């Protein structure tokens, strides 16, 4: 079992894989996303944060997820095009990712271990957001109904460290 976020290998939307160590020294927001989720208006806030702070070292990483009510049923091509065209996303999009259960991705196993919820470690819904500091530590967790704007002050503090 991986002990650091940087040790985790993930798959880009196009199928190539890489280790999150590629983002060493950056502040990361890792979020499970879904096109058909009622919370998809958060794409706009996440993109705004990314555009505002990417030159300071912020990276938002989207992990499309079909774990909740079949809200991300499309192919990866469909998901990619929807995220780029409909939602205007420019931050990195990854392959569909399982966030709970026996086949959950090791990234989510680590994130949930480091920042469990009050009532257990399972991801409850789409748009659960984890914040990783420049050292690769999981330092924050924001619930689905927490808006990206609510994260901004914390993100600014981390970027200024």
Coordinates of C-alpha atoms in Angstrom, one line a residue:
X1 CA 0.0 0.0 0.0
X2 CA 1.4 3.4 -1.0
X3 CA 2.3 5.7 1.8
X4 CA 2.6 9.0 -0.2
X5 CA 0.5 10.6 -2.8
X6 CA 3.5 10.9 -5.0
X7 CA 4.0 7.1 -5.1
X8 CA 0.6 6.6 -6.7
X9 CA 0.3 5.9 -10.4
X10 CA -2.8 7.4 -12.2
X11 CA -4.1 7.3 -15.7
X12 CA -4.7 10.3 -17.9
X13 CA -7.9 10.5 -19.9
X14 CA -6.0 9.5 -23.0
X15 CA -4.7 6.3 -21.4
X16 CA -1.1 7.1 -20.5
X17 CA -0.1 6.6 -16.9
X18 CA 2.2 8.6 -14.6
X19 CA 3.1 9.0 -11.0
X20 CA 1.7 11.9 -9.1
X21 CA 5.3 12.8 -8.2
X22 CA 5.1 14.7 -11.4
X23 CA 3.3 17.4 -9.3
X24 CA 5.9 17.5 -6.5
X25 CA 6.1 21.0 -5.1
X26 CA 2.6 21.9 -6.3
X27 CA -0.6 22.3 -4.3
X28 CA -3.2 19.9 -5.6
X29 CA -7.0 19.7 -5.5
X30 CA -8.0 16.1 -6.2
X31 CA -11.7 15.8 -7.0
X32 CA -14.0 13.0 -8.1
X33 CA -16.3 14.5 -10.8
X34 CA -19.5 13.6 -12.7
X35 CA -21.1 15.2 -15.7
X36 CA -24.7 14.5 -14.7
X37 CA -24.4 15.4 -11.0
X38 CA -26.5 18.3 -9.7
X39 CA -23.2 19.7 -8.3
X40 CA -21.6 20.0 -11.7
X41 CA -21.7 23.8 -11.3
X42 CA -18.6 23.3 -9.2
X43 CA -16.6 22.8 -12.4
X44 CA -16.8 26.6 -12.9
X45 CA -15.4 27.3 -9.4
X46 CA -12.7 24.8 -9.7
X47 CA -11.7 26.2 -13.1
X48 CA -11.7 29.7 -11.7
X49 CA -9.3 28.6 -8.8
X50 CA -7.1 26.8 -11.3
X51 CA -6.8 29.8 -13.6
X52 CA -6.3 32.3 -10.8
X53 CA -3.6 30.3 -9.0
X54 CA -2.0 27.9 -11.5
X55 CA 1.0 30.2 -12.0
X56 CA 1.5 30.1 -8.2
X57 CA 1.6 26.3 -8.2
X58 CA -2.0 25.1 -8.0
X59 CA -3.1 22.1 -10.0
X60 CA -6.7 20.7 -10.0
X61 CA -6.9 17.0 -10.9
X62 CA -10.3 15.7 -12.1
X63 CA -11.1 12.0 -11.6
X64 CA -14.4 11.2 -13.4
X65 CA -16.4 8.8 -11.2
X66 CA -19.5 6.7 -11.9
X67 CA -19.9 5.4 -8.4
X68 CA -22.9 7.4 -7.6
X69 CA -26.3 6.9 -9.4
X70 CA -24.6 6.3 -12.8
X71 CA -23.9 10.0 -13.1
X72 CA -20.8 9.5 -15.3
X73 CA -21.9 6.8 -17.8
X74 CA -20.2 8.0 -20.9
X75 CA -17.0 6.9 -22.7
X76 CA -13.8 8.7 -21.9
X77 CA -14.0 10.5 -25.2
X78 CA -17.5 11.8 -24.3
X79 CA -16.4 12.8 -20.9
X80 CA -13.3 14.6 -22.1
X81 CA -15.3 16.5 -24.8
X82 CA -18.1 17.4 -22.3
X83 CA -15.6 18.6 -19.7
X84 CA -13.7 20.7 -22.2
X85 CA -16.6 22.1 -24.3
X86 CA -19.6 22.3 -21.9
X87 CA -17.8 23.1 -18.7
X88 CA -14.7 24.8 -20.1
X89 CA -12.3 22.8 -18.1
X90 CA -8.6 23.2 -18.8
X91 CA -7.1 21.4 -15.8
X92 CA -6.1 17.7 -16.2
X93 CA -8.8 15.1 -16.6
X94 CA -8.1 11.4 -15.7
X95 CA -9.7 8.1 -16.6
X96 CA -12.8 7.0 -14.8
X97 CA -11.9 6.1 -11.3
X98 CA -13.6 3.9 -8.7
X99 CA -13.5 5.8 -5.3
X100 CA -15.1 3.2 -3.0
X101 CA -15.3 -0.6 -2.7
X102 CA -13.1 -3.6 -3.4
X103 CA -11.9 -2.2 -6.7
X104 CA -11.3 1.4 -5.6
X105 CA -8.2 3.1 -6.9
X106 CA -5.1 3.2 -4.6
X107 CA -5.2 7.0 -4.7
X108 CA -8.6 7.0 -3.0
X109 CA -7.6 4.4 -0.5
X110 CA -4.7 6.7 0.5
X111 CA -6.8 9.9 0.5
X112 CA -9.5 8.3 2.6
X113 CA -7.0 6.8 5.1
X114 CA -5.3 10.2 5.5
X115 CA -8.6 12.3 5.8
X116 CA -11.4 10.0 6.8
X117 CA -14.9 11.5 7.4
X118 CA -16.7 11.8 10.7
X119 CA -18.9 8.9 9.9
X120 CA -16.4 6.6 8.1
X121 CA -14.0 6.8 5.3
X122 CA -16.2 6.2 2.3
X123 CA -16.6 9.0 -0.3
X124 CA -20.2 10.0 0.1
X125 CA -20.8 11.7 -3.3
X126 CA -19.3 13.4 -6.4
X127 CA -17.2 16.5 -5.9
X128 CA -15.5 15.4 -2.7
X129 CA -12.3 17.5 -2.8
X130 CA -9.0 16.6 -1.2
X131 CA -6.2 19.2 -0.9
X132 CA -2.5 18.1 -1.0
X133 CA 0.3 20.5 0.1
X134 CA 3.6 21.1 -1.7
X135 CA 5.2 18.3 0.4
X136 CA 2.6 15.7 -0.8
X137 CA 0.6 15.6 2.5
X138 CA -3.2 15.3 2.5
X139 CA -4.0 18.5 4.4
X140 CA -7.7 19.1 3.6
X141 CA -10.9 17.5 2.7
X142 CA -14.0 19.4 1.4
X143 CA -17.3 17.7 1.2
X144 CA -19.5 17.7 -2.0
X145 CA -21.6 20.7 -0.9
X146 CA -18.5 22.8 0.0
X147 CA -18.0 25.1 -2.9
X148 CA -14.6 25.7 -4.5
X149 CA -14.8 29.3 -3.3
X150 CA -14.9 28.1 0.3
X151 CA -11.5 26.6 -0.3
X152 CA -9.8 29.7 -1.7
X153 CA -8.3 31.1 1.6
X154 CA -6.8 27.8 2.5
X155 CA -5.4 27.3 -1.0
X156 CA -3.8 30.8 -0.8
X157 CA -2.2 30.0 2.6
X158 CA -0.7 26.8 1.2
X159 CA 0.6 28.5 -1.9
X160 CA 2.3 31.1 0.2
X161 CA 4.1 28.6 2.4

